PDB file of C-alpha atoms and ligand atoms in Angstrom:
ATOM      1  CA  MET U 183      54.248 106.674 -32.055  1.00  0.00           C
ATOM      2  CA  VAL U 184      56.681 109.492 -34.141  1.00  0.00           C
ATOM      3  CA  GLY U 185      54.442 111.031 -36.763  1.00  0.00           C
ATOM      4  CA  ASP U 186      52.940 107.680 -38.178  1.00  0.00           C
ATOM      5  CA  LEU U 187      56.528 105.356 -37.892  1.00  0.00           C
ATOM      6  CA  PRO U 188      57.031 103.225 -34.509  1.00  0.00           C
ATOM      7  CA  CYS U 189      59.280 104.436 -31.827  1.00  0.00           C
ATOM      8  CA  ARG U 190      63.121 103.349 -32.592  1.00  0.00           C
ATOM      9  CA  ILE U 191      64.227 101.719 -28.905  1.00  0.00           C
ATOM     10  CA  GLY U 192      68.345 101.776 -28.101  1.00  0.00           C
ATOM     11  CA  VAL U 193      68.347  99.001 -25.496  1.00  0.00           C
ATOM     12  CA  LEU U 194      71.301  98.621 -22.991  1.00  0.00           C
ATOM     13  CA  VAL U 195      71.802  95.781 -20.996  1.00  0.00           C
ATOM     14  CA  SER U 196      74.722  93.798 -19.026  1.00  0.00           C
ATOM     15  CA  GLY U 197      73.036  90.678 -18.253  1.00  0.00           C
ATOM     16  CA  SER U 198      70.258  87.738 -19.182  1.00  0.00           C
ATOM     17  CA  GLY U 199      67.767  90.086 -20.768  1.00  0.00           C
ATOM     18  CA  THR U 200      64.799  89.506 -19.267  1.00  0.00           C
ATOM     19  CA  ASN U 201      63.290  92.363 -19.480  1.00  0.00           C
ATOM     20  CA  LEU U 202      64.644  92.848 -22.775  1.00  0.00           C
ATOM     21  CA  GLN U 203      62.896  89.540 -23.402  1.00  0.00           C
ATOM     22  CA  ALA U 204      59.329  90.680 -22.186  1.00  0.00           C
ATOM     23  CA  ILE U 205      59.547  93.809 -24.200  1.00  0.00           C
ATOM     24  CA  ILE U 206      59.888  92.423 -28.049  1.00  0.00           C
ATOM     25  CA  ASP U 207      57.793  89.873 -27.005  1.00  0.00           C
ATOM     26  CA  ARG U 208      55.174  93.184 -26.205  1.00  0.00           C
ATOM     27  CA  ILE U 209      56.123  94.570 -30.105  1.00  0.00           C
ATOM     28  CA  GLU U 210      56.056  91.174 -31.686  1.00  0.00           C
ATOM     29  CA  ALA U 211      52.474  90.975 -30.045  1.00  0.00           C
ATOM     30  CA  GLY U 212      51.748  94.516 -31.722  1.00  0.00           C
ATOM     31  CA  ASP U 213      51.121  95.712 -28.640  1.00  0.00           C
ATOM     32  CA  ILE U 214      53.656  98.480 -28.222  1.00  0.00           C
ATOM     33  CA  PRO U 215      54.407 100.576 -31.651  1.00  0.00           C
ATOM     34  CA  ALA U 216      58.355 100.328 -31.530  1.00  0.00           C
ATOM     35  CA  THR U 217      61.451  98.954 -33.782  1.00  0.00           C
ATOM     36  CA  ILE U 218      64.218  98.209 -31.268  1.00  0.00           C
ATOM     37  CA  ALA U 219      66.799  99.614 -33.350  1.00  0.00           C
ATOM     38  CA  CYS U 220      69.754  98.140 -31.690  1.00  0.00           C
ATOM     39  CA  VAL U 221      70.973  96.412 -28.547  1.00  0.00           C
ATOM     40  CA  ILE U 222      73.922  97.659 -27.002  1.00  0.00           C
ATOM     41  CA  SER U 223      75.917  95.330 -24.248  1.00  0.00           C
ATOM     42  CA  ASN U 224      78.780  96.697 -22.358  1.00  0.00           C
ATOM     43  CA  LYS U 225      79.985  92.692 -21.574  1.00  0.00           C
ATOM     44  CA  SER U 226      80.780  90.538 -24.731  1.00  0.00           C
ATOM     45  CA  ASP U 227      79.155  87.574 -22.805  1.00  0.00           C
ATOM     46  CA  ALA U 228      75.494  89.113 -22.266  1.00  0.00           C
ATOM     47  CA  TYR U 229      72.802  86.456 -22.946  1.00  0.00           C
ATOM     48  CA  ALA U 230      70.386  89.572 -24.087  1.00  0.00           C
ATOM     49  CA  LEU U 231      72.776  89.876 -26.764  1.00  0.00           C
ATOM     50  CA  THR U 232      71.530  86.294 -28.365  1.00  0.00           C
ATOM     51  CA  ARG U 233      68.217  86.800 -27.331  1.00  0.00           C
ATOM     52  CA  ALA U 234      68.264  89.681 -29.383  1.00  0.00           C
ATOM     53  CA  ALA U 235      70.226  88.281 -32.119  1.00  0.00           C
ATOM     54  CA  GLY U 236      67.416  85.324 -32.564  1.00  0.00           C
ATOM     55  CA  TYR U 237      64.974  87.909 -33.593  1.00  0.00           C
ATOM     56  CA  GLY U 238      67.540  89.876 -36.345  1.00  0.00           C
ATOM     57  CA  ILE U 239      68.083  92.937 -33.904  1.00  0.00           C
ATOM     58  CA  PRO U 240      71.391  94.445 -34.682  1.00  0.00           C
ATOM     59  CA  THR U 241      73.611  93.600 -31.492  1.00  0.00           C
ATOM     60  CA  VAL U 242      76.832  96.078 -30.638  1.00  0.00           C
ATOM     61  CA  VAL U 243      79.245  94.832 -27.660  1.00  0.00           C
ATOM     62  CA  HIS U 244      80.796  98.740 -26.536  1.00  0.00           C
ATOM     63  CA  GLU U 245      82.753  97.457 -23.894  1.00  0.00           C
ATOM     64  CA  ASN U 246      84.538 100.009 -21.613  1.00  0.00           C
ATOM     65  CA  ASN U 247      87.970  99.247 -21.456  1.00  0.00           C
ATOM     66  CA  GLY U 248      89.887 101.859 -24.014  1.00  0.00           C
ATOM     67  CA  TYR U 249      88.061 104.666 -22.840  1.00  0.00           C
ATOM     68  CA  ALA U 250      89.407 107.246 -20.463  1.00  0.00           C
ATOM     69  CA  SER U 251      86.639 108.451 -18.825  1.00  0.00           C
ATOM     70  CA  ARG U 252      82.556 107.597 -18.088  1.00  0.00           C
ATOM     71  CA  ARG U 253      81.753 110.670 -20.002  1.00  0.00           C
ATOM     72  CA  GLU U 254      83.623 109.492 -22.905  1.00  0.00           C
ATOM     73  CA  TYR U 255      82.252 106.181 -22.967  1.00  0.00           C
ATOM     74  CA  ASP U 256      79.072 107.527 -22.987  1.00  0.00           C
ATOM     75  CA  ALA U 257      79.745 110.059 -25.607  1.00  0.00           C
ATOM     76  CA  ALA U 258      80.448 106.786 -28.129  1.00  0.00           C
ATOM     77  CA  THR U 259      77.277 105.232 -26.599  1.00  0.00           C
ATOM     78  CA  VAL U 260      75.249 108.496 -27.844  1.00  0.00           C
ATOM     79  CA  ALA U 261      76.969 108.004 -31.182  1.00  0.00           C
ATOM     80  CA  ILE U 262      75.866 104.863 -31.762  1.00  0.00           C
ATOM     81  CA  LEU U 263      72.411 105.465 -30.650  1.00  0.00           C
ATOM     82  CA  GLN U 264      72.075 108.824 -32.770  1.00  0.00           C
ATOM     83  CA  LYS U 265      73.326 106.623 -35.876  1.00  0.00           C
ATOM     84  CA  ARG U 266      70.565 104.658 -35.583  1.00  0.00           C
ATOM     85  CA  ALA U 267      68.092 107.573 -34.898  1.00  0.00           C
ATOM     86  CA  VAL U 268      66.873 106.014 -31.737  1.00  0.00           C
ATOM     87  CA  LYS U 269      64.224 108.277 -29.782  1.00  0.00           C
ATOM     88  CA  LEU U 270      64.055 106.525 -26.559  1.00  0.00           C
ATOM     89  CA  VAL U 271      66.697 104.590 -24.742  1.00  0.00           C
ATOM     90  CA  VAL U 272      66.007 101.636 -22.260  1.00  0.00           C
ATOM     91  CA  LEU U 273      68.024 100.438 -19.391  1.00  0.00           C
ATOM     92  CA  ALA U 274      67.293  97.009 -19.231  1.00  0.00           C
ATOM     93  CA  GLY U 275      70.011  95.341 -16.880  1.00  0.00           C
ATOM     94  CA  PHE U 276      72.728  98.048 -17.461  1.00  0.00           C
ATOM     95  CA  MET U 277      74.824  97.865 -15.109  1.00  0.00           C
ATOM     96  CA  ARG U 278      76.445 101.156 -15.460  1.00  0.00           C
ATOM     97  CA  ILE U 279      75.804 104.440 -14.260  1.00  0.00           C
ATOM     98  CA  LEU U 280      75.169 107.028 -16.890  1.00  0.00           C
ATOM     99  CA  THR U 281      77.004 110.744 -16.875  1.00  0.00           C
ATOM    100  CA  ASP U 282      75.504 114.090 -17.969  1.00  0.00           C
ATOM    101  CA  VAL U 283      76.619 113.262 -21.805  1.00  0.00           C
ATOM    102  CA  MET U 284      74.412 110.248 -22.095  1.00  0.00           C
ATOM    103  CA  VAL U 285      71.565 112.468 -19.862  1.00  0.00           C
ATOM    104  CA  ASN U 286      72.080 115.610 -21.786  1.00  0.00           C
ATOM    105  CA  ALA U 287      71.673 113.938 -25.110  1.00  0.00           C
ATOM    106  CA  PHE U 288      68.444 112.174 -24.528  1.00  0.00           C
ATOM    107  CA  PRO U 289      66.460 114.727 -22.062  1.00  0.00           C
ATOM    108  CA  ASN U 290      63.543 112.453 -20.516  1.00  0.00           C
ATOM    109  CA  ALA U 291      63.970 109.949 -22.670  1.00  0.00           C
ATOM    110  CA  ILE U 292      65.764 107.242 -21.312  1.00  0.00           C
ATOM    111  CA  MET U 293      64.301 104.947 -18.979  1.00  0.00           C
ATOM    112  CA  ASN U 294      65.584 102.261 -16.346  1.00  0.00           C
ATOM    113  CA  ILE U 295      63.703  99.190 -14.346  1.00  0.00           C
ATOM    114  CA  HIS U 296      64.783  99.484 -10.677  1.00  0.00           C
ATOM    115  CA  PRO U 297      63.974  96.284  -8.654  1.00  0.00           C
ATOM    116  CA  ALA U 298      62.743  98.305  -5.601  1.00  0.00           C
ATOM    117  CA  LEU U 299      60.098 100.749  -4.520  1.00  0.00           C
ATOM    118  CA  LEU U 300      62.494 103.674  -4.822  1.00  0.00           C
ATOM    119  CA  PRO U 301      63.158 106.219  -3.359  1.00  0.00           C
ATOM    120  CA  ALA U 302      63.785 103.092  -1.020  1.00  0.00           C
ATOM    121  CA  PHE U 303      66.462 100.941  -1.641  1.00  0.00           C
ATOM    122  CA  PRO U 304      68.237 102.692  -4.369  1.00  0.00           C
ATOM    123  CA  GLY U 305      71.789 100.779  -5.925  1.00  0.00           C
ATOM    124  CA  LEU U 306      73.256  97.281  -5.885  1.00  0.00           C
ATOM    125  CA  HIS U 307      71.208  94.631  -4.253  1.00  0.00           C
ATOM    126  CA  ALA U 308      68.233  96.361  -3.647  1.00  0.00           C
ATOM    127  CA  GLN U 309      65.969  93.190  -3.074  1.00  0.00           C
ATOM    128  CA  GLN U 310      68.510  92.077  -0.147  1.00  0.00           C
ATOM    129  CA  GLN U 311      68.318  95.309   0.972  1.00  0.00           C
ATOM    130  CA  ALA U 312      64.429  95.056   1.137  1.00  0.00           C
ATOM    131  CA  LEU U 313      65.032  91.799   2.899  1.00  0.00           C
ATOM    132  CA  ASP U 314      67.444  93.393   5.668  1.00  0.00           C
ATOM    133  CA  TYR U 315      65.323  96.327   6.039  1.00  0.00           C
ATOM    134  CA  GLY U 316      62.292  94.289   7.211  1.00  0.00           C
ATOM    135  CA  VAL U 317      59.855  95.633   4.762  1.00  0.00           C
ATOM    136  CA  ARG U 318      56.161  94.002   4.218  1.00  0.00           C
ATOM    137  CA  TYR U 319      55.974  95.080   0.501  1.00  0.00           C
ATOM    138  CA  SER U 320      58.909  95.834  -1.921  1.00  0.00           C
ATOM    139  CA  GLY U 321      58.492  95.691  -6.216  1.00  0.00           C
ATOM    140  CA  CYS U 322      59.878  97.509  -8.601  1.00  0.00           C
ATOM    141  CA  THR U 323      59.984 101.009 -10.228  1.00  0.00           C
ATOM    142  CA  VAL U 324      60.375 102.587 -13.809  1.00  0.00           C
ATOM    143  CA  HIS U 325      61.584 105.927 -13.765  1.00  0.00           C
ATOM    144  CA  PHE U 326      63.467 108.138 -16.210  1.00  0.00           C
ATOM    145  CA  VAL U 327      67.210 108.412 -15.665  1.00  0.00           C
ATOM    146  CA  ASP U 328      68.481 111.876 -14.107  1.00  0.00           C
ATOM    147  CA  CYS U 329      72.216 111.938 -13.116  1.00  0.00           C
ATOM    148  CA  GLY U 330      71.758 110.348 -10.100  1.00  0.00           C
ATOM    149  CA  THR U 331      71.533 106.946  -8.571  1.00  0.00           C
ATOM    150  CA  ASP U 332      67.855 105.687  -9.101  1.00  0.00           C
ATOM    151  CA  THR U 333      67.012 109.433  -8.661  1.00  0.00           C
ATOM    152  CA  GLY U 334      64.694 110.328 -11.886  1.00  0.00           C
ATOM    153  CA  PRO U 335      61.168 110.576 -11.947  1.00  0.00           C
ATOM    154  CA  ILE U 336      59.199 107.701 -11.132  1.00  0.00           C
ATOM    155  CA  ILE U 337      56.682 106.605 -14.220  1.00  0.00           C
ATOM    156  CA  LEU U 338      55.192 103.711 -13.039  1.00  0.00           C
ATOM    157  CA  GLN U 339      55.414 101.891  -9.377  1.00  0.00           C
ATOM    158  CA  SER U 340      54.299  97.714  -8.873  1.00  0.00           C
ATOM    159  CA  VAL U 341      53.862  96.540  -5.644  1.00  0.00           C
ATOM    160  CA  VAL U 342      54.955  92.865  -4.280  1.00  0.00           C
ATOM    161  CA  PRO U 343      54.250  91.328  -0.702  1.00  0.00           C
ATOM    162  CA  VAL U 344      57.706  90.477   1.040  1.00  0.00           C
ATOM    163  CA  GLU U 345      57.027  87.176   2.768  1.00  0.00           C
ATOM    164  CA  GLN U 346      58.590  86.144   5.733  1.00  0.00           C
ATOM    165  CA  ASP U 347      60.895  83.078   4.006  1.00  0.00           C
ATOM    166  CA  ASP U 348      61.808  85.159   1.278  1.00  0.00           C
ATOM    167  CA  THR U 349      65.854  84.878   0.301  1.00  0.00           C
ATOM    168  CA  GLU U 350      66.992  87.734  -2.078  1.00  0.00           C
ATOM    169  CA  GLU U 351      66.600  84.738  -4.966  1.00  0.00           C
ATOM    170  CA  THR U 352      62.633  84.029  -4.263  1.00  0.00           C
ATOM    171  CA  LEU U 353      62.213  88.002  -3.581  1.00  0.00           C
ATOM    172  CA  SER U 354      63.829  88.995  -6.606  1.00  0.00           C
ATOM    173  CA  ALA U 355      62.116  86.087  -8.929  1.00  0.00           C
ATOM    174  CA  ARG U 356      58.935  87.398  -7.253  1.00  0.00           C
ATOM    175  CA  ILE U 357      59.730  91.024  -8.810  1.00  0.00           C
ATOM    176  CA  GLN U 358      60.974  90.113 -11.993  1.00  0.00           C
ATOM    177  CA  LYS U 359      57.569  89.033 -13.153  1.00  0.00           C
ATOM    178  CA  GLU U 360      56.268  92.493 -12.389  1.00  0.00           C
ATOM    179  CA  GLU U 361      59.184  94.236 -13.998  1.00  0.00           C
ATOM    180  CA  HIS U 362      58.694  92.458 -17.012  1.00  0.00           C
ATOM    181  CA  ARG U 363      54.754  93.892 -16.790  1.00  0.00           C
ATOM    182  CA  THR U 364      55.403  97.151 -15.676  1.00  0.00           C
ATOM    183  CA  PHE U 365      58.304  98.361 -17.865  1.00  0.00           C
ATOM    184  CA  SER U 366      56.716  97.185 -21.181  1.00  0.00           C
ATOM    185  CA  GLU U 367      53.797  99.278 -20.229  1.00  0.00           C
ATOM    186  CA  ALA U 368      55.854 102.508 -19.436  1.00  0.00           C
ATOM    187  CA  ILE U 369      57.287 101.967 -22.315  1.00  0.00           C
ATOM    188  CA  LYS U 370      53.696 101.128 -24.211  1.00  0.00           C
ATOM    189  CA  LEU U 371      52.905 104.802 -22.503  1.00  0.00           C
ATOM    190  CA  PHE U 372      55.487 106.598 -23.835  1.00  0.00           C
ATOM    191  CA  THR U 373      55.475 104.834 -27.669  1.00  0.00           C
ATOM    192  CA  ASP U 374      51.477 106.638 -27.420  1.00  0.00           C
ATOM    193  CA  GLY U 375      52.593 109.514 -26.432  1.00  0.00           C
ATOM    194  CA  ARG U 376      51.063 109.787 -23.426  1.00  0.00           C
ATOM    195  CA  ILE U 377      53.645 111.003 -20.844  1.00  0.00           C
ATOM    196  CA  LYS U 378      54.471 114.413 -19.935  1.00  0.00           C
ATOM    197  CA  VAL U 379      57.145 115.314 -17.892  1.00  0.00           C
ATOM    198  CA  GLU U 380      56.336 118.022 -15.421  1.00  0.00           C
ATOM    199  CA  GLY U 381      59.459 118.679 -13.205  1.00  0.00           C
ATOM    200  CA  ARG U 382      59.660 115.294 -10.356  1.00  0.00           C
ATOM    201  CA  HIS U 383      55.859 114.462 -11.944  1.00  0.00           C
ATOM    202  CA  VAL U 384      55.208 112.797 -14.710  1.00  0.00           C
ATOM    203  CA  ARG U 385      51.505 113.184 -15.712  1.00  0.00           C
ATOM    204  CA  ILE U 386      49.804 110.030 -17.849  1.00  0.00           C
ATOM    205  CA  LEU U 387      47.594 111.578 -20.216  1.00  0.00           C
ATOM    206  CA  PRO U 388      44.417 109.843 -21.027  1.00  0.00           C
TER     207      PRO U 388
HETATM  208  C1  GRF I1311      66.802  93.212 -12.909  1.00  0.00           C
HETATM  209  O1  GRF I1311      66.338  93.088 -12.266  1.00  0.00           O
HETATM  210  C2  GRF I1311      66.485  95.216 -13.134  1.00  0.00           C
HETATM  211  O2  GRF I1311      65.243  95.307 -12.172  1.00  0.00           O
HETATM  212  C3  GRF I1311      67.741  95.083 -12.815  1.00  0.00           C
HETATM  213  O3  GRF I1311      68.714  94.590 -13.216  1.00  0.00           O
HETATM  214  C4  GRF I1311      67.802  93.038 -13.705  1.00  0.00           C
HETATM  215  C5  GRF I1311      68.112  92.757 -15.196  1.00  0.00           C
HETATM  216  O4  GRF I1311      67.661  91.553 -15.443  1.00  0.00           O
HETATM  217  N1  GRF I1311      67.818  96.677 -13.320  1.00  0.00           N
HETATM  218  P1  GRF I1311      66.975  90.970 -16.619  1.00  0.00           P
HETATM  219  O5  GRF I1311      68.642  90.755 -17.319  1.00  0.00           O
HETATM  220  O6  GRF I1311      66.539  91.966 -17.819  1.00  0.00           O
HETATM  221  O7  GRF I1311      67.053  89.059 -16.716  1.00  0.00           O
END
């Protein structure tokens, strides 16, 4: 909670929005004291926008054409989020790397979900990277966002086994189940005021 008001969350998406759906479900169930103030998509056809609209959540299509640089695009994103008094930014399948403009506007208040056990397999196609490497376990990581690619302080991780006959699709599906649970849990820790960041370490308060 922020004071006695629910924490205002801004969710950035690019695609299908199954993580967004899981977060909405936990909020609707009364488990997370938060309001989704807006869902912003850099893709006009993202199904996540349809999901949000179905719950009356304000949506913004914010495409990157027309911006001279990534920093200018991010400055416009910050303006959208600040106008809606957002306190926590959630990257739920948002397929862009943030610049210092976004990161500095929301210090330790931007969360991302990555489909691997960081620091292993950052970047794109993390599930295929895990299969190619031959690991026995993979999973997902929720972390705060800094200016690197999937390098920020780790909040929570969940582990899944990798089966011998896994394909990118079957492993992704197993990991996604954990993503939905783990991401919501990390957001709940934040909105309950139970997260303290000390350098790279995220302490979870009792
Ligand atoms: C997830 O696999 C997440 O790990 C990655 O992007 C995907 C988003 O899926 N960052 P969805 O849009 O939430 O269904």
